[in-house]
PDB file of C-alpha atoms in Angstrom:
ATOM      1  CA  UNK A1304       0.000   0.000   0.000  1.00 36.00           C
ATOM      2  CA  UNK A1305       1.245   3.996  -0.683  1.00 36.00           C
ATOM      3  CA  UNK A1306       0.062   6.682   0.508  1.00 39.00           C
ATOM      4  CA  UNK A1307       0.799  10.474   1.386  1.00 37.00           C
ATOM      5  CA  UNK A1308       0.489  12.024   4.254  1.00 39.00           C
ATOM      6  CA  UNK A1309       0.857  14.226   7.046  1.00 40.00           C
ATOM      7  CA  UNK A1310       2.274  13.008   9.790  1.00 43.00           C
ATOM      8  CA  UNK A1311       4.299  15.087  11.769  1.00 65.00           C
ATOM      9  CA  UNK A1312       4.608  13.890  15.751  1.00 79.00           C
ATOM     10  CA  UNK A1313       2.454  10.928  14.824  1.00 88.00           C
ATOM     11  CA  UNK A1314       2.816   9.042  18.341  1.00 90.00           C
ATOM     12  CA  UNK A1315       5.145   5.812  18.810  1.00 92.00           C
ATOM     13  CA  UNK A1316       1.727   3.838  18.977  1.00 93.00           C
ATOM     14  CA  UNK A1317       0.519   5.062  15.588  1.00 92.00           C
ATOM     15  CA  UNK A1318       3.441   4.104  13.573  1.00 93.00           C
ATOM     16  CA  UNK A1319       2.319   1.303  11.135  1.00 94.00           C
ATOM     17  CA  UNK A1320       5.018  -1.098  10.526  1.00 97.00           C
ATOM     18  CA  UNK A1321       5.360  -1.971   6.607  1.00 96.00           C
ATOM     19  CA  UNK A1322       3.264   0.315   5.315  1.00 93.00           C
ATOM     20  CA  UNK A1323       4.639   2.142   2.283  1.00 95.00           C
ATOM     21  CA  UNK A1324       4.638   5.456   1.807  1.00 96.00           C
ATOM     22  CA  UNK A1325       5.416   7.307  -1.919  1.00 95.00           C
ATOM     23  CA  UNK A1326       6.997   6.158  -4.345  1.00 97.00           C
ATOM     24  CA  UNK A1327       8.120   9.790  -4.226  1.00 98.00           C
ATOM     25  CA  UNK A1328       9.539  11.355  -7.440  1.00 98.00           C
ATOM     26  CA  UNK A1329      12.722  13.197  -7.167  1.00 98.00           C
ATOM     27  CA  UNK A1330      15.410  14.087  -9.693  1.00 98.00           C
ATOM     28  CA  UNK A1331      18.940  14.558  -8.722  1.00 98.00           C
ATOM     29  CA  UNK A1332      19.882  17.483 -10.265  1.00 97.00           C
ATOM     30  CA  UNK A1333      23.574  18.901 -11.524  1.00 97.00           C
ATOM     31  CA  UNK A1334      22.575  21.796  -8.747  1.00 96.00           C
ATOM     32  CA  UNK A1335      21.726  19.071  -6.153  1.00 97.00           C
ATOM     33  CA  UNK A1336      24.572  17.162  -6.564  1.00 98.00           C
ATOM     34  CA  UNK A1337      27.342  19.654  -6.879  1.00 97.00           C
ATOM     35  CA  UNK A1338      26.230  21.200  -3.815  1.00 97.00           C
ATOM     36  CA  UNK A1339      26.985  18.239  -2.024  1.00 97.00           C
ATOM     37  CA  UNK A1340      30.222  16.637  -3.752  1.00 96.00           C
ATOM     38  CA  UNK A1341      32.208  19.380  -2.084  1.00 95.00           C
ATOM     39  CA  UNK A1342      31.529  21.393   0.869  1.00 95.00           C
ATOM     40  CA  UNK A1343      28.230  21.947   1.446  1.00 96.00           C
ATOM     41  CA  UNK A1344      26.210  24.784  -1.203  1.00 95.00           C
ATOM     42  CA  UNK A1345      29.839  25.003  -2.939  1.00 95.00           C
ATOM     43  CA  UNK A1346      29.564  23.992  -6.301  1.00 94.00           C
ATOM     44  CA  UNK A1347      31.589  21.113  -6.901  1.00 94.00           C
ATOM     45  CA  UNK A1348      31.131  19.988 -10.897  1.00 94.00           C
ATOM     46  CA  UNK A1349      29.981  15.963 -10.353  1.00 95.00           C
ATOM     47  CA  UNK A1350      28.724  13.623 -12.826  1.00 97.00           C
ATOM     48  CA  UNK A1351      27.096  11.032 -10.441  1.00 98.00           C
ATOM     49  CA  UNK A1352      25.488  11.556  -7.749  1.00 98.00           C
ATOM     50  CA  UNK A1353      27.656  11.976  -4.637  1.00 98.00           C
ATOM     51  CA  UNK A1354      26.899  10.047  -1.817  1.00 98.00           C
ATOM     52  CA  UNK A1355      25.623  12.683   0.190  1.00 98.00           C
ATOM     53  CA  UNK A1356      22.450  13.479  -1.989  1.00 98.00           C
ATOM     54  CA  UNK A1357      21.241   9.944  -0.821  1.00 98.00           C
ATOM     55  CA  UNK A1358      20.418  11.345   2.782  1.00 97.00           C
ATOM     56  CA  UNK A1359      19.037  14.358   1.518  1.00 98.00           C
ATOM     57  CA  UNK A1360      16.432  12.280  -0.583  1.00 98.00           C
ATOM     58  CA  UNK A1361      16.053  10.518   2.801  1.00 96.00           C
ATOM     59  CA  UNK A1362      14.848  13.617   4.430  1.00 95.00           C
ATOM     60  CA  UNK A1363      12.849  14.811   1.582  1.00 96.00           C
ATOM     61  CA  UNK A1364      10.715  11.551   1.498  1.00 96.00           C
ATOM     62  CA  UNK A1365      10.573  11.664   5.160  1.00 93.00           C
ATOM     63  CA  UNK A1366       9.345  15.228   4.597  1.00 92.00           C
ATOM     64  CA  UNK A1367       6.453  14.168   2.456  1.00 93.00           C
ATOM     65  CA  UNK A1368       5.436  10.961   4.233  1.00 92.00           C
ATOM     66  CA  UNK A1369       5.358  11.582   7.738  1.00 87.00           C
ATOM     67  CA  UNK A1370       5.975  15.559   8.144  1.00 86.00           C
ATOM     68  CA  UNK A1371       9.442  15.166   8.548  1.00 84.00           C
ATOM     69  CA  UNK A1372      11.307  13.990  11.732  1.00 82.00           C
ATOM     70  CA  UNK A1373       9.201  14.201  14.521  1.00 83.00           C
ATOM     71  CA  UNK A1374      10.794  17.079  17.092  1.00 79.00           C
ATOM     72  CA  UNK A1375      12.264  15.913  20.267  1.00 81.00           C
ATOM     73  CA  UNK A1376      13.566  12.795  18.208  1.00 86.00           C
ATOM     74  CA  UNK A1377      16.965  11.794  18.217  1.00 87.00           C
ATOM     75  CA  UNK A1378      19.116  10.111  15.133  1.00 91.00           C
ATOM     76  CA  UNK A1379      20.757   7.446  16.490  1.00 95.00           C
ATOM     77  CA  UNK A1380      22.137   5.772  13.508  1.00 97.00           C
ATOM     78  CA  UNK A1381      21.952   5.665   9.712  1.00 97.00           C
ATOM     79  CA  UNK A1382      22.838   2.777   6.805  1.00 98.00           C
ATOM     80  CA  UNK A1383      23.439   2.826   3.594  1.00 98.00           C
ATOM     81  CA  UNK A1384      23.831   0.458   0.990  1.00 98.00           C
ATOM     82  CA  UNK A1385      25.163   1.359  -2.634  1.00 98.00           C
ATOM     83  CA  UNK A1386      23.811  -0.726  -5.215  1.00 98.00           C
ATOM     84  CA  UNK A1387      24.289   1.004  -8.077  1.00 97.00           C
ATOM     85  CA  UNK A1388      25.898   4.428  -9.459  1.00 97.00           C
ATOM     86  CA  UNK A1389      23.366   7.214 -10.816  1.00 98.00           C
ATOM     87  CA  UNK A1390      24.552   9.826 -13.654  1.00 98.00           C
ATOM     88  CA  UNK A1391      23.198  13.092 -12.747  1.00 98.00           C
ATOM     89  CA  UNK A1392      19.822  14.506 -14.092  1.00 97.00           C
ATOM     90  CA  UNK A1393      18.345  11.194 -13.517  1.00 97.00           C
ATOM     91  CA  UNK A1394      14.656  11.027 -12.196  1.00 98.00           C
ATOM     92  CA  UNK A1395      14.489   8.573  -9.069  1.00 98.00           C
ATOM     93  CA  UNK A1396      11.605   7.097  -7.116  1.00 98.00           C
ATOM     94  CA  UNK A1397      11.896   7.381  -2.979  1.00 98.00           C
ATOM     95  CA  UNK A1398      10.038   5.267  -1.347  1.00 98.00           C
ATOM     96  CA  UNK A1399       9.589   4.456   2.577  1.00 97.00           C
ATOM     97  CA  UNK A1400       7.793   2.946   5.488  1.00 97.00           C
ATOM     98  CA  UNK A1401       8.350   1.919   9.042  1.00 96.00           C
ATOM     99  CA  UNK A1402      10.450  -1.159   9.073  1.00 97.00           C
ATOM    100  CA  UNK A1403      10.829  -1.948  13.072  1.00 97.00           C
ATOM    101  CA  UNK A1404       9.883   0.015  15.923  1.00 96.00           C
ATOM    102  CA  UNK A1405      11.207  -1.559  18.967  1.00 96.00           C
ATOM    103  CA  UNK A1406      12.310  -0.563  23.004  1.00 96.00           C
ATOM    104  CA  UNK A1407      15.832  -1.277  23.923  1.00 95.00           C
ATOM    105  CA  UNK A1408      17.205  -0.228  27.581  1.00 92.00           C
ATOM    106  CA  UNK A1409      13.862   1.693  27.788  1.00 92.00           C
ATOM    107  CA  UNK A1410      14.082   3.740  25.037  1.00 94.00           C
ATOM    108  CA  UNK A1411      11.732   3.616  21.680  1.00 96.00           C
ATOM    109  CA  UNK A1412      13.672   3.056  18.552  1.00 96.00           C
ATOM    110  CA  UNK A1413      11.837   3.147  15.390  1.00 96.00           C
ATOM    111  CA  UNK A1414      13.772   2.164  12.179  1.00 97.00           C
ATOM    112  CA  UNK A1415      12.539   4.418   8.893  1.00 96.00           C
ATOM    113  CA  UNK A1416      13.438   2.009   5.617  1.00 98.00           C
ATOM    114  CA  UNK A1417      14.244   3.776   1.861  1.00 98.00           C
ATOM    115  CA  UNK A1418      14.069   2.559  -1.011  1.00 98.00           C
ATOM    116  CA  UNK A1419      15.561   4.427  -4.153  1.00 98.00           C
ATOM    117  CA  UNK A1420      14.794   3.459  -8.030  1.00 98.00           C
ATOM    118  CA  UNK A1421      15.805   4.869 -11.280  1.00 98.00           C
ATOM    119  CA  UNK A1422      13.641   5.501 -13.944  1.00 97.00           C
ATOM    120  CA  UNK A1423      14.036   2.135 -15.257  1.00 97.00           C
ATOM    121  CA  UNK A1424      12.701   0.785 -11.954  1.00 98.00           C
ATOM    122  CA  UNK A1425      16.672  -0.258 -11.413  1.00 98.00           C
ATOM    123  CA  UNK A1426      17.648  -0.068  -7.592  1.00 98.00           C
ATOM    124  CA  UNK A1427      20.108   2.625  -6.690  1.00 98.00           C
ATOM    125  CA  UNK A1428      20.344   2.419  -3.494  1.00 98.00           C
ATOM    126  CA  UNK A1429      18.814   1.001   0.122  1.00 98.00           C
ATOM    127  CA  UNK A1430      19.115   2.234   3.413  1.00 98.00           C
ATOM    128  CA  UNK A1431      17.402   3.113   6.804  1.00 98.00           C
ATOM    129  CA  UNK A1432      17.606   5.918   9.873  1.00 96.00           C
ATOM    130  CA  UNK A1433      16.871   4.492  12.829  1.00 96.00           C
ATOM    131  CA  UNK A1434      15.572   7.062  15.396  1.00 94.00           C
ATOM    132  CA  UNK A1435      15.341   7.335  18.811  1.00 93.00           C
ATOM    133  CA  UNK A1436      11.105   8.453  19.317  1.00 93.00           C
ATOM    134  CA  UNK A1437       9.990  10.734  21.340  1.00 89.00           C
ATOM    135  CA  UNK A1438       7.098   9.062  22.318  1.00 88.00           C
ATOM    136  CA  UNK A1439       6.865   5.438  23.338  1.00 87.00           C
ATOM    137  CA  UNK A1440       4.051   3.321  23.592  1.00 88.00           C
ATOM    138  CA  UNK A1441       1.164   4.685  25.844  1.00 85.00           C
ATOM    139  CA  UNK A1442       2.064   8.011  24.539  1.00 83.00           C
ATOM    140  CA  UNK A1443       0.991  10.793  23.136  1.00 78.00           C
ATOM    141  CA  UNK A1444       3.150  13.460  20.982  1.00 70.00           C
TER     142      UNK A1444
ATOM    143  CA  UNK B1223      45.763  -0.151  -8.939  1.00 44.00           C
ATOM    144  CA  UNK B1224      44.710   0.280  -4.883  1.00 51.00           C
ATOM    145  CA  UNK B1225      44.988   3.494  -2.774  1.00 55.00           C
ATOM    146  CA  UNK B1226      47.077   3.793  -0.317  1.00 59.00           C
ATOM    147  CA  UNK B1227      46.006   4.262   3.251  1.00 59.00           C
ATOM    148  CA  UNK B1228      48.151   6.953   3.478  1.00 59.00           C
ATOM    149  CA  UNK B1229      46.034   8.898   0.168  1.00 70.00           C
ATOM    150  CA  UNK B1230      42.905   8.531   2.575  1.00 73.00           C
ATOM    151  CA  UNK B1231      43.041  12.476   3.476  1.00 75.00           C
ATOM    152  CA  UNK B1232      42.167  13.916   6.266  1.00 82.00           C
ATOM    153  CA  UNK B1233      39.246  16.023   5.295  1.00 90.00           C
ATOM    154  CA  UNK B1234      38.046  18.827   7.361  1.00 94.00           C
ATOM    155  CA  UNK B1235      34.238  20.883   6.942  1.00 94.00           C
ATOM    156  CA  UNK B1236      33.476  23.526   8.405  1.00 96.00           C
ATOM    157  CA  UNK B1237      29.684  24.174  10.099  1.00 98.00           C
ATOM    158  CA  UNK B1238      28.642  27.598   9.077  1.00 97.00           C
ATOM    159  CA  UNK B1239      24.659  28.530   9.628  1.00 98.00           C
ATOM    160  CA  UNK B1240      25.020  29.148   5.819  1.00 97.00           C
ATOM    161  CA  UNK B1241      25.733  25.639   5.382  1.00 97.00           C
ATOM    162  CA  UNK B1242      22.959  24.746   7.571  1.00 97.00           C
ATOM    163  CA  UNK B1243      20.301  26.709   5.595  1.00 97.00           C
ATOM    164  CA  UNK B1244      21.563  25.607   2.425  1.00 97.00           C
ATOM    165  CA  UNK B1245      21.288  21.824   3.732  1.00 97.00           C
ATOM    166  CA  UNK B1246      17.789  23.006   4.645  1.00 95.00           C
ATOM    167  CA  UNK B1247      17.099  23.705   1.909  1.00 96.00           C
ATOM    168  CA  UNK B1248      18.109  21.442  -0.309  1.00 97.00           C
ATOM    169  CA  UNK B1249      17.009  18.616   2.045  1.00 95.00           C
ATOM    170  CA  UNK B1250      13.212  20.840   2.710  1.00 92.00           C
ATOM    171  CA  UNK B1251      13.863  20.458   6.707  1.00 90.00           C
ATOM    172  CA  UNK B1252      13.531  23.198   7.919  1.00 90.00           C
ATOM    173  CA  UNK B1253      13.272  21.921  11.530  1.00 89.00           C
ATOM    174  CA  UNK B1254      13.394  25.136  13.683  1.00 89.00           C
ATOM    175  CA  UNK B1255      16.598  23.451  15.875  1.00 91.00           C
ATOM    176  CA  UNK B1256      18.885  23.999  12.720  1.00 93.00           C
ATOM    177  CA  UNK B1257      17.256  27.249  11.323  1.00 93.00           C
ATOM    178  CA  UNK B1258      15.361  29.398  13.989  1.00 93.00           C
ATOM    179  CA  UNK B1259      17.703  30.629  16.931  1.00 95.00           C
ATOM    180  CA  UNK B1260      15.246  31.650  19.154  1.00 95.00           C
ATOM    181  CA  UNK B1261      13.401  28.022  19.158  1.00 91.00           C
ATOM    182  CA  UNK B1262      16.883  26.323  19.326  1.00 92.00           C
ATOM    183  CA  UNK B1263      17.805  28.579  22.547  1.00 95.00           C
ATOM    184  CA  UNK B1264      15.145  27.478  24.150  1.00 93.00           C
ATOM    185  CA  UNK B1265      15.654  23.996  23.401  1.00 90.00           C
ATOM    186  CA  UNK B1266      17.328  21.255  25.057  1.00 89.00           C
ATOM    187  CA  UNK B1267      20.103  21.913  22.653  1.00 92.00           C
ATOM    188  CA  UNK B1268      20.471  25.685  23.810  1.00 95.00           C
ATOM    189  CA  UNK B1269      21.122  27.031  20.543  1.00 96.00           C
ATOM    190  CA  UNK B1270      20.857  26.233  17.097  1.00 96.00           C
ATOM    191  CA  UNK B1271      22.391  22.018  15.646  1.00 96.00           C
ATOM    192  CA  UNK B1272      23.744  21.416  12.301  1.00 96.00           C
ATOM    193  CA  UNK B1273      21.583  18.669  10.420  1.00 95.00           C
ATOM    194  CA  UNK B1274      22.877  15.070  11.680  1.00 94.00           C
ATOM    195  CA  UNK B1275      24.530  14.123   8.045  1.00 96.00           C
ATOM    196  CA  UNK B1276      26.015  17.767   7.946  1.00 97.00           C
ATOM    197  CA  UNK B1277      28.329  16.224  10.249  1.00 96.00           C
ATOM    198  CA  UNK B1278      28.742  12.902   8.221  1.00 96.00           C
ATOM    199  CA  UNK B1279      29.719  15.237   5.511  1.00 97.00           C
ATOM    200  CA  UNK B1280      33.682  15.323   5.768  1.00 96.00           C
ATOM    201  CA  UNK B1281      33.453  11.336   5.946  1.00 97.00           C
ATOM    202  CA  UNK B1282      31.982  11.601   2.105  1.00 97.00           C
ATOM    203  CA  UNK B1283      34.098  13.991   1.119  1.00 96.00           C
ATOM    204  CA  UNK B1284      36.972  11.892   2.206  1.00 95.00           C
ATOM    205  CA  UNK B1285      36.099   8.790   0.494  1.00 94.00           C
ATOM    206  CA  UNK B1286      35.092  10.220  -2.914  1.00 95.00           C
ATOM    207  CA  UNK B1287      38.661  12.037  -3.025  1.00 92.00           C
ATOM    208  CA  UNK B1288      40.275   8.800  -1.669  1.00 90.00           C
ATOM    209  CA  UNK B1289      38.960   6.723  -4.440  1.00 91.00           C
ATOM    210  CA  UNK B1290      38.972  10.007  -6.770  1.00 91.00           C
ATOM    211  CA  UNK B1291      35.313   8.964  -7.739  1.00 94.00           C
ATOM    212  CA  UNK B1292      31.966  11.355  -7.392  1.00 96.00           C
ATOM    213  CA  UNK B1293      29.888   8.063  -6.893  1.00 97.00           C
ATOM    214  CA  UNK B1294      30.633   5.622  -4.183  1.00 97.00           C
ATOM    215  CA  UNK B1295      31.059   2.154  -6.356  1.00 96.00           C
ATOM    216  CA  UNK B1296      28.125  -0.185  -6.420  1.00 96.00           C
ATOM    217  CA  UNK B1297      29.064  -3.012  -3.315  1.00 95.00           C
ATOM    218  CA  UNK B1298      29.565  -0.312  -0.904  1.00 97.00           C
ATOM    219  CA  UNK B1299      27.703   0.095   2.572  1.00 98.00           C
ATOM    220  CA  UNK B1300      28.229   2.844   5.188  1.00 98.00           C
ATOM    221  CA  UNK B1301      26.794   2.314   8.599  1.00 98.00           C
ATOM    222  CA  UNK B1302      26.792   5.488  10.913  1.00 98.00           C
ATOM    223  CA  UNK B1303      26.024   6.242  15.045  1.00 98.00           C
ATOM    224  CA  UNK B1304      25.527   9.778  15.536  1.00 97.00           C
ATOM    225  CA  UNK B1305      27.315  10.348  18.582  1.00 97.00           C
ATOM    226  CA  UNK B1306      27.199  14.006  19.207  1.00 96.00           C
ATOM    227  CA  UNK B1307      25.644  17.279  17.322  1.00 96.00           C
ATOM    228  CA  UNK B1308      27.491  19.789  15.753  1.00 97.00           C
ATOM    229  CA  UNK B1309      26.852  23.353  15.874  1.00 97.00           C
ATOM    230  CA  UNK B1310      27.736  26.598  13.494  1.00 98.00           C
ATOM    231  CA  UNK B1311      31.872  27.395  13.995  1.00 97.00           C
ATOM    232  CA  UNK B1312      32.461  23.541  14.441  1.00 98.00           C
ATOM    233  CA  UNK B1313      35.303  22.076  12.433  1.00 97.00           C
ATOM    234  CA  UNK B1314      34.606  18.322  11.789  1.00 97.00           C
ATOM    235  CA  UNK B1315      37.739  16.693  10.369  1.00 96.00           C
ATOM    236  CA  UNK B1316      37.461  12.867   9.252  1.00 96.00           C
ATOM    237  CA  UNK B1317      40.467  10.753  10.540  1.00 93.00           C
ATOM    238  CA  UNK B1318      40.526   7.052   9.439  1.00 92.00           C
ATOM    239  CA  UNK B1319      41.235   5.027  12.322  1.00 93.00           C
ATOM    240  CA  UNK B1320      41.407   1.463  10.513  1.00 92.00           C
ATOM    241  CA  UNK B1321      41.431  -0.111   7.197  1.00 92.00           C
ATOM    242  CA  UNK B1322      41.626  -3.957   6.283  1.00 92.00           C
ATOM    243  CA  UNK B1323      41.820  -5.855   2.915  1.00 92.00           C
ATOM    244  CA  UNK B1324      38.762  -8.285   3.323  1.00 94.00           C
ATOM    245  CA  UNK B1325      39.667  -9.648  -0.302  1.00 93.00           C
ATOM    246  CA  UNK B1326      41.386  -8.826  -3.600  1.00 91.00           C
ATOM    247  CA  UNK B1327      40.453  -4.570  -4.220  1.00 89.00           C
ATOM    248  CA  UNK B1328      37.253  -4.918  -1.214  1.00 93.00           C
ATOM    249  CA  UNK B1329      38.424  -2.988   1.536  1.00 94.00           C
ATOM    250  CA  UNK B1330      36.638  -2.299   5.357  1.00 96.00           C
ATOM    251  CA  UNK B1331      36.975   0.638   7.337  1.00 95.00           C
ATOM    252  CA  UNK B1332      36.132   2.487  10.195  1.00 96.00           C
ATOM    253  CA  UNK B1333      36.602   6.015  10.517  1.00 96.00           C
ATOM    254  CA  UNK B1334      35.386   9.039  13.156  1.00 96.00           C
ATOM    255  CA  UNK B1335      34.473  12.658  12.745  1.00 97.00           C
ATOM    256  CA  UNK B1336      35.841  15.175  15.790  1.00 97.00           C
ATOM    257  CA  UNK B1337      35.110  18.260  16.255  1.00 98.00           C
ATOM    258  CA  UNK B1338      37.939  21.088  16.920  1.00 97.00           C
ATOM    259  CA  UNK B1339      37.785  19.603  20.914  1.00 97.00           C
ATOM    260  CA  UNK B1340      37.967  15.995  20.014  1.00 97.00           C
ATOM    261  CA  UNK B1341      34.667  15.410  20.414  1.00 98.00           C
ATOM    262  CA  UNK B1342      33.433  12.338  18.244  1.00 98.00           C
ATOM    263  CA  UNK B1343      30.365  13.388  16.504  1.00 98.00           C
ATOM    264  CA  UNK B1344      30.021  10.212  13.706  1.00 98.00           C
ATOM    265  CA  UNK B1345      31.342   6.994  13.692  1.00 98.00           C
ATOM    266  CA  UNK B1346      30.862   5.430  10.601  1.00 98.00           C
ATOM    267  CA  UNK B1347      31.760   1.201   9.461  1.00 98.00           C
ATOM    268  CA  UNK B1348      31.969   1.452   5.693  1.00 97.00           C
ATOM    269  CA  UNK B1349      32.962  -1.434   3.007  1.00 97.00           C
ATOM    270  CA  UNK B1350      34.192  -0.257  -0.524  1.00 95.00           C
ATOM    271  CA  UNK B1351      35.028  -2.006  -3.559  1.00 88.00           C
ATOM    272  CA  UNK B1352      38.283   0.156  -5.326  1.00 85.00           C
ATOM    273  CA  UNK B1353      37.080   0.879  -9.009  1.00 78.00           C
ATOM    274  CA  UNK B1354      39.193  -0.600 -11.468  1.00 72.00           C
ATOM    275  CA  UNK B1355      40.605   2.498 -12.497  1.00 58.00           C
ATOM    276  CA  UNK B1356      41.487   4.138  -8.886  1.00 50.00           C
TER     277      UNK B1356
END
C-alpha cells in the first residue's frame, strides 16, 4: 500500500510497521549534486550523484510521508547500501515505510526504511535511519 | 591499482549557519533546531544544531577524493552512530582510524568525525570495492 500524508509527531503507537509510503519522485539534479560533492552549497562539478544526496532524498521523502522527523527525536544511527551508481539529471523514485519500531534499555527506537529506483525501476540504493522516538508506547506526541 | 592508506586524506568541513540553511534547503527540513535561533535557545540543545549528516559530511568527502570517484562504487555500505551534534563554527575533520583488505580490491573501514575539541560526533563502518581504475 502507498500513501501520502501528514504526519508530523504521529505518536510511537501510531506508527504502522510496513506500510509504504510514496513512491516519491525526485530528480537529482547537476545543482543538487554539486552542492553536495564538495563542501556543502559550494559547487563542486559531479557527474554522479555523490553520496551525500542519498540522505538528503532521505529527508525529503521523510518530509512528504510523515511531516518530517518528529521534534524531540533523536538520530541514532543511519545505513546505507550502494547498489548502483546514478549519472546526474536522472529522475528517481523514494520510497519508505516503518520497518521496526522496537524498546531497547527503555528507550523507543523506530527504524525508517528507503528505497531508491531509477527511472528504469533499477535499484540505486537502500538504506534506513533508525531514530530514537519521542514518544513510546502509551504516549501521546 | 589500490589506494594507499596513506592517500585517505584527512578532510576537514566547516559548520557555518550558511551551510545549515543551504542543507535546509536542499534537504526541505527546515526543523526550527537547525534554522530558527530563538526556538533552538530554548531547546534542550540551547542554541541552534547542524543537520545530523552535515556532520557525516567530511566522511563523504573523504572517500570520494580517496577513491577520486563522485559516486561511491556499487558493493559499498556505510553504517553510521551519531554520537554528538554539531553546531555553526564547528570544524569536523574525518580521521581514518582502521582499514583492512577483506579480499582482492574490497576494503573495510572504520573512521570518526571530531570536532575542533575531540569530540566524536560520527562513527561510521563502511565497506568499498576500489574501481578498477582508482
Amino acid at each position: 500500500m502507498t500513501k501520502t500524508g501528514e504526519l508530523s509527531n504521529i505518536p510511537y503507537d501510531d506508527l504502522v510497521v510496513d506500510e509504504r509510503f510514496g513512491p516519491y519522485d525526485e530528480v537529482v539534479t547537476a545543482h543538487l549534486a554539486s552542492r553536495l560533492a564538495g563542501p556543502i552549497g559550494a559547487p563542486t562539478v559531479a557527474s554522479f550523484a555523490p553520496p551525500a544526496v542519498y540522505p538528503v532524498l532521505f529527508l525529503r521523502a521523510l518530509r512528504r510521508a510523515m511531516g518530517g522527523i518528529p521534534a524531540g527525536s533523536i538520530l541514532a544511527k543511519q545505513e546505507l547500501e550502494f547498489v548502483r551508481e546514478l549519472p546526474v539529471d536522472s529522475p528517481v523514485a523514494v520510497t519508505t515505510w516503518v520497518g521496526a519500531k522496537e524498546i531497547k534499555r527503555d528507550r523507543p527506537f523506530v527504524t525508517i526504511e528507503f528505497e531508491i529506483r531509477d527511472a528504469e525501476d533499477q535499484l540505486i540504493l537502500t538504506g534506513r535511519k533508525i531514530i530514537v522516538w519521542p514518544t513510546g508506547p502509551g504516549e501521546q506526541a | 591499482m589500490t589506494p594507499e592508506l596513506n592517500e585517505f586524506l584527512a578532510i576537514t568541513d566547516t559548520v557555518t549557519q550558511e551551510r545549515i540553511d543551504t542543507y535546509a534547503e536542499l534537504s526541505t527540513d527546515f526543523n526550527p533546531l537547525h534554522v530558527d535561533p530563538e526556538a533552538a535557545a530554548a531547546s534542550e540543545f540551547g542554541g541552534i544544531i547542524a543537520h545530523g549528516p552535515i556532520a557525516l559530511h567530511a566522511f563523504f568527502r573523504a572517500m570520494t577524493g580517496w577513491l577520486g570517484v563522485d559516486a561511491l562504487p556499487a558493493g559499498s555500505t556505510v553504517s553510521v552512530a551519531y554520537r554528538a551534534p554539531t553546531r555553526p563554527d564547528d570544524e569536523v575533520t574525518c580521521e581514518l582510524r582502521e582499514m583492512t583488505e577483506i579480499e582482492p580490491g574490497k576494503f573495510e573501514l572504520s573512521a570518526e568525525c571530531l570536532t575542533q575539541d575531540g569530540t566524536v560526533v560520527v562513527s561510521v563502518r563502511a565497506t568499498v570495492t576500489v574501481p578498477e581504475a582508482a
